[in-house]
Short mmCIF file of C-alpha atoms in Angstrom, two decimals:
data_model
loop_
_atom_site.label_atom_id
_atom_site.label_comp_id
_atom_site.label_asym_id
_atom_site.label_seq_id
_atom_site.Cartn_x
_atom_site.Cartn_y
_atom_site.Cartn_z
CA UNK A 703 100.70 85.59 140.73
CA UNK A 704 100.61 85.08 136.40
CA UNK A 705 103.98 83.68 135.90
CA UNK A 706 103.03 80.59 139.04
CA UNK A 707 99.37 80.02 138.10
CA UNK A 708 100.86 79.68 134.32
CA UNK A 709 103.19 77.53 134.82
CA UNK A 710 101.15 74.45 137.18
CA UNK A 711 98.14 74.64 134.92
CA UNK A 712 99.98 74.18 131.70
CA UNK A 713 101.93 70.92 133.89
CA UNK A 714 98.16 69.55 134.52
CA UNK A 715 97.00 70.25 131.24
CA UNK A 716 99.67 69.03 129.34
CA UNK A 717 97.93 66.25 126.68
CA UNK A 718 100.73 64.09 127.00
CA UNK A 719 100.42 64.18 130.50
CA UNK A 720 97.12 64.15 131.10
CA UNK A 721 95.99 60.88 129.45
CA UNK A 722 98.19 59.08 130.81
CA UNK A 723 97.05 59.74 134.40
CA UNK A 724 92.95 59.00 132.93
CA UNK A 725 94.45 55.93 131.29
CA UNK A 726 97.15 55.36 134.98
CA UNK A 727 93.25 56.09 136.79
CA UNK A 728 91.24 54.20 134.07
CA UNK A 729 93.39 50.54 135.47
CA UNK A 730 92.45 51.40 139.21
CA UNK A 731 88.70 52.54 138.25
CA UNK A 732 88.67 49.21 136.35
CA UNK A 733 89.63 47.12 139.66
CA UNK A 734 86.43 48.21 141.30
CA UNK A 735 84.04 49.74 137.82
CA UNK A 736 85.78 48.10 135.42
CA UNK A 737 83.06 49.76 132.29
CA UNK A 738 83.54 53.03 133.63
CA UNK A 739 87.40 51.78 133.69
CA UNK A 740 88.30 50.93 130.76
CA UNK A 741 86.54 52.92 129.13
CA UNK A 742 88.84 55.99 130.67
CA UNK A 743 91.86 53.86 129.32
CA UNK A 744 90.07 54.66 126.28
CA UNK A 745 89.77 57.01 126.15
CA UNK A 746 93.31 57.53 127.01
CA UNK A 747 95.61 55.40 124.43
CA UNK A 748 93.07 56.85 121.48
CA UNK A 749 93.95 60.13 122.53
CA UNK A 750 97.42 60.28 122.37
CA UNK A 751 97.25 57.72 119.03
CA UNK A 752 95.22 60.60 117.60
CA UNK A 753 97.59 63.28 118.68
CA UNK A 754 100.50 61.63 117.89
CA UNK A 755 100.24 59.91 114.35
CA UNK A 756 97.61 62.42 113.19
CA UNK A 757 98.79 66.49 111.45
CA UNK A 758 96.91 67.72 113.96
CA UNK A 759 99.89 69.73 115.63
CA UNK A 760 101.23 70.65 112.47
CA UNK A 761 97.49 72.24 111.57
CA UNK A 762 97.45 73.86 114.31
CA UNK A 763 100.80 75.64 114.08
CA UNK A 764 100.80 76.57 110.82
CA UNK A 765 99.00 79.22 111.08
CA UNK A 766 101.01 80.71 113.54
CA UNK A 767 104.36 80.06 111.14
CA UNK A 768 102.35 82.39 108.86
CA UNK A 769 100.94 84.94 110.49
CA UNK A 770 104.50 87.17 109.60
CA UNK A 771 106.32 87.14 107.14
CA UNK A 772 110.16 85.89 106.32
CA UNK A 773 111.37 89.42 107.44
CA UNK A 774 112.88 91.45 104.35
CA UNK A 775 115.02 94.15 104.07
CA UNK A 776 113.97 97.05 103.29
CA UNK A 777 116.34 99.86 103.20
CA UNK A 778 115.49 101.80 106.48
CA UNK A 779 118.16 100.93 108.77
CA UNK A 780 117.97 99.17 111.75
CA UNK A 781 117.96 100.85 115.48
CA UNK A 782 118.57 97.51 117.39
CA UNK A 783 118.04 93.04 117.43
CA UNK A 784 116.01 91.68 120.09
CA UNK A 785 116.62 88.29 120.27
CA UNK A 786 113.85 87.11 123.46
CA UNK A 787 115.35 83.63 125.13
CA UNK A 788 113.53 80.43 125.59
CA UNK A 789 117.14 77.92 123.04
CA UNK A 790 118.43 77.83 126.09
CA UNK A 791 119.93 74.47 128.56
CA UNK A 792 121.07 76.77 131.47
CA UNK A 793 121.13 73.64 133.88
CA UNK A 794 122.72 71.51 131.33
CA UNK A 795 125.14 74.31 130.42
CA UNK A 796 125.70 75.26 134.55
CA UNK A 797 126.70 70.92 134.58
CA UNK A 798 128.41 71.11 131.53
CA UNK A 799 130.07 73.65 131.73
CA UNK A 800 129.36 74.98 127.94
CA UNK A 801 127.00 76.78 126.15
CA UNK A 802 124.11 74.25 125.12
CA UNK A 803 120.81 74.80 123.30
CA UNK A 804 117.42 72.48 122.29
CA UNK A 805 116.07 73.22 118.49
CA UNK A 806 115.14 77.07 118.73
CA UNK A 807 118.65 77.86 119.19
CA UNK A 808 118.19 79.17 115.55
CA UNK A 809 117.81 81.99 117.99
CA UNK A 810 120.63 82.79 118.41
CA UNK A 811 122.58 81.46 115.17
CA UNK A 812 120.25 84.74 113.90
CA UNK A 813 121.43 87.01 116.83
CA UNK A 814 125.21 87.04 115.62
CA UNK A 815 124.81 86.97 111.61
CA UNK A 816 122.17 90.10 112.44
CA UNK A 817 125.14 92.09 114.25
CA UNK A 818 127.51 91.60 112.14
CA UNK A 819 124.88 92.55 109.17
CA UNK A 820 124.08 95.95 111.44
CA UNK A 821 127.14 96.80 113.01
CA UNK A 822 125.03 100.13 114.17
CA UNK A 823 122.40 98.06 115.31
CA UNK A 824 122.76 98.45 119.61
CA UNK A 825 122.09 94.30 119.43
CA UNK A 826 119.48 92.48 123.53
CA UNK A 827 119.17 89.40 124.24
CA UNK A 828 115.79 89.39 126.59
CA UNK A 829 115.52 86.31 129.25
CA UNK A 830 115.87 85.44 132.68
CA UNK A 831 114.24 82.08 133.62
CA UNK A 832 110.93 80.76 132.19
CA UNK A 833 110.73 77.33 135.41
CA UNK A 834 110.09 77.30 139.11
CA UNK A 835 112.85 76.93 140.68
CA UNK A 836 115.34 78.55 140.89
CA UNK A 837 118.32 76.93 138.30
CA UNK A 838 122.47 77.49 138.93
CA UNK A 839 122.84 79.48 135.61
CA UNK A 840 119.93 81.45 133.56
CA UNK A 841 119.61 82.09 129.90
CA UNK A 842 121.12 85.58 130.08
CA UNK A 843 124.49 83.70 131.43
CA UNK A 844 124.49 80.38 128.89
CA UNK A 845 124.32 83.07 125.75
CA UNK A 846 127.65 84.74 127.53
CA UNK A 847 129.28 81.68 127.37
CA UNK A 848 127.84 80.89 123.38
CA UNK A 849 128.61 84.25 121.96
CA UNK A 850 132.70 83.97 121.19
CA UNK A 851 131.03 80.53 119.23
CA UNK A 852 128.36 83.27 117.33
CA UNK A 853 131.90 85.77 116.79
CA UNK A 854 129.72 88.11 119.28
CA UNK A 855 132.29 90.96 121.02
CA UNK A 856 130.20 90.72 124.70
CA UNK A 857 130.19 94.54 125.01
CA UNK A 858 127.82 93.61 122.39
CA UNK A 859 125.67 92.61 123.31
CA UNK A 860 122.91 94.11 126.46
CA UNK A 861 121.69 91.83 128.41
CA UNK A 862 118.03 91.99 130.62
CA UNK A 863 118.01 89.29 132.64
CA UNK A 864 115.31 88.38 134.98
CA UNK A 865 112.67 87.94 132.54
CA UNK A 866 110.08 84.93 133.08
CA UNK A 867 107.61 85.13 130.01
CA UNK A 868 106.39 86.96 127.22
CA UNK A 869 105.15 90.19 128.97
CA UNK A 870 107.62 90.01 131.26
CA UNK A 871 110.24 90.15 128.07
CA UNK A 872 108.36 92.90 126.53
CA UNK A 873 108.14 95.25 129.85
CA UNK A 874 111.48 94.75 131.57
CA UNK A 875 112.58 94.77 127.21
CA UNK A 876 111.47 98.30 126.71
CA UNK A 877 112.95 99.71 130.61
CA UNK A 878 116.24 99.36 129.29
CA UNK A 879 116.08 100.01 125.76
CA UNK A 880 113.83 102.94 126.25
CA UNK A 881 113.96 103.68 122.67
CA UNK A 882 112.99 106.51 120.81
CA UNK A 883 110.70 107.03 118.62
CA UNK A 884 110.18 106.25 114.68
CA UNK A 885 113.32 104.14 116.33
CA UNK A 886 113.54 100.47 113.76
CA UNK A 887 113.95 97.55 115.69
CA UNK A 888 114.12 94.10 115.20
CA UNK A 889 112.32 91.65 117.21
CA UNK A 890 113.42 87.81 117.04
CA UNK A 891 112.31 84.71 118.32
CA UNK A 892 110.29 81.49 117.00
CA UNK A 893 108.29 82.01 113.83
CA UNK A 894 105.11 80.11 115.58
CA UNK A 895 106.34 82.40 119.15
CA UNK A 896 106.25 85.88 117.24
CA UNK A 897 101.94 86.57 116.83
CA UNK A 898 102.54 86.52 120.87
CA UNK A 899 105.49 87.53 120.87
CA UNK A 900 104.41 91.51 118.70
CA UNK A 901 101.46 91.27 120.03
CA UNK A 902 103.52 92.04 123.65
CA UNK A 903 105.74 94.48 122.51
CA UNK A 904 102.69 96.73 121.25
CA UNK A 905 100.83 96.58 124.34
CA UNK A 906 104.10 98.19 126.02
CA UNK A 907 104.19 100.78 123.12
CA UNK A 908 107.58 99.48 122.43
CA UNK A 909 106.85 98.66 118.37
CA UNK A 910 108.96 95.88 117.10
CA UNK A 911 109.15 94.15 113.04
CA UNK A 912 110.02 90.90 113.00
CA UNK A 913 112.37 88.65 111.85
CA UNK A 914 111.31 85.27 112.68
CA UNK A 915 113.25 81.96 113.08
CA UNK A 916 113.52 78.73 113.91
CA UNK A 917 110.02 77.47 111.27
CA UNK A 918 108.72 74.01 112.27
CA UNK A 919 106.73 73.55 109.58
CA UNK A 920 106.89 73.54 104.98
CA UNK A 921 104.16 76.06 105.20
CA UNK A 922 101.89 72.61 104.56
CA UNK A 923 99.56 71.61 107.02
CA UNK A 924 100.04 67.43 105.05
CA UNK A 925 96.28 66.36 106.51
CA UNK A 926 97.26 63.08 105.39
CA UNK A 927 101.04 62.54 106.66
CA UNK A 928 101.21 60.81 109.44
CA UNK A 929 103.93 60.71 112.15
CA UNK A 930 106.00 59.26 112.10
CA UNK A 931 105.95 58.00 115.69
CA UNK A 932 103.85 59.56 118.70
CA UNK A 933 106.43 61.11 120.63
CA UNK A 934 106.94 62.94 118.07
CA UNK A 935 103.04 63.91 116.96
CA UNK A 936 102.81 64.44 121.03
CA UNK A 937 105.81 67.57 120.87
CA UNK A 938 104.25 69.56 118.15
CA UNK A 939 100.64 69.29 119.29
CA UNK A 940 101.97 70.36 122.79
CA UNK A 941 103.86 72.97 121.37
CA UNK A 942 100.88 74.03 118.91
CA UNK A 943 98.53 73.94 121.46
CA UNK A 944 100.82 75.77 124.11
CA UNK A 945 101.10 79.29 122.10
CA UNK A 946 97.63 78.90 121.05
CA UNK A 947 96.42 78.59 124.99
CA UNK A 948 98.85 81.44 125.42
CA UNK A 949 97.05 83.10 123.02
CA UNK A 950 94.79 83.45 124.23
CA UNK A 951 95.20 84.11 127.88
CA UNK A 952 97.61 86.73 127.60
CA UNK A 953 93.71 88.18 125.27
CA UNK A 954 92.14 87.62 128.20
CA UNK A 955 94.81 89.29 130.65
CA UNK A 956 95.27 92.16 128.30
CA UNK A 957 98.50 92.04 127.58
CA UNK A 958 97.74 91.23 123.83
CA UNK A 959 95.03 93.60 122.18
CA UNK A 960 94.05 90.88 119.32
CA UNK A 961 94.11 87.91 118.84
CA UNK A 962 96.18 86.68 117.50
CA UNK A 963 98.11 89.74 116.17
CA UNK A 964 100.02 90.22 113.29
CA UNK A 965 100.38 92.42 110.56
CA UNK A 966 99.79 95.70 110.60
CA UNK A 967 96.93 96.80 107.95
CA UNK A 968 99.84 100.02 107.20
CA UNK A 969 102.53 97.72 107.33
CA UNK A 970 104.97 95.89 104.06
CA UNK A 971 106.11 92.50 104.30
CA UNK A 972 108.84 92.02 106.10
CA UNK A 973 109.25 96.47 107.10
CA UNK A 974 108.20 98.04 110.03
CA UNK A 975 104.21 100.21 109.38
CA UNK A 976 104.87 102.99 107.44
CA UNK A 977 105.25 107.53 107.84
#
């Protein structure tokens, strides 16, 4: 139920959709109540321009991306690598019969690079589908198609292919992996998504080491730097807003235990908690 409620709520709350509906509603109301209608039209249009051209998306993304440092190999043994889904385009992949990815494809590139760097480590991909409607292919199916392109044999990778969100990624990955105490597992996902992902893994009792990829900002919020187009700025803002809302909802529903999760106090930069 949580999965479907969250998806439906976001469909309506997406800023670009909400503000566009506000403009349409305002135009309709202006036929009968001109002042009320034009007020709604103005609010919607100004909102689109402010969120689309203003730096708000960057400002919200920077602290998420800075929450966990870039991974630095401290010499500890790496027992396994977990890569979260979300970069794949299953529908396009099935239609075109070749693996297709969106802008988070660095997750898959990192999987290939880490598998070669740590040849003794287990490699696990966690991801089924984050869509409400059933698709011809799952995220895991797309990754299987892409393995030859990143130089990995399919037998090297274990797949958890039924999870639909980050909380399920963590729970089902733990059930598949059955990690032993003291093992060091790298978690690969987008930098902005890392706080929620690490929080979910901690909540199910599976400590992981953050390996953030897919950075969207330089680290500079650029308070006085406008986006080049409304669509670009809205994309940044909606990405950041969705992640912050997700963090809040996960915290309130007990899926993470802090807001936002960050490195443990006894955890060195890029490493695991000291023992």
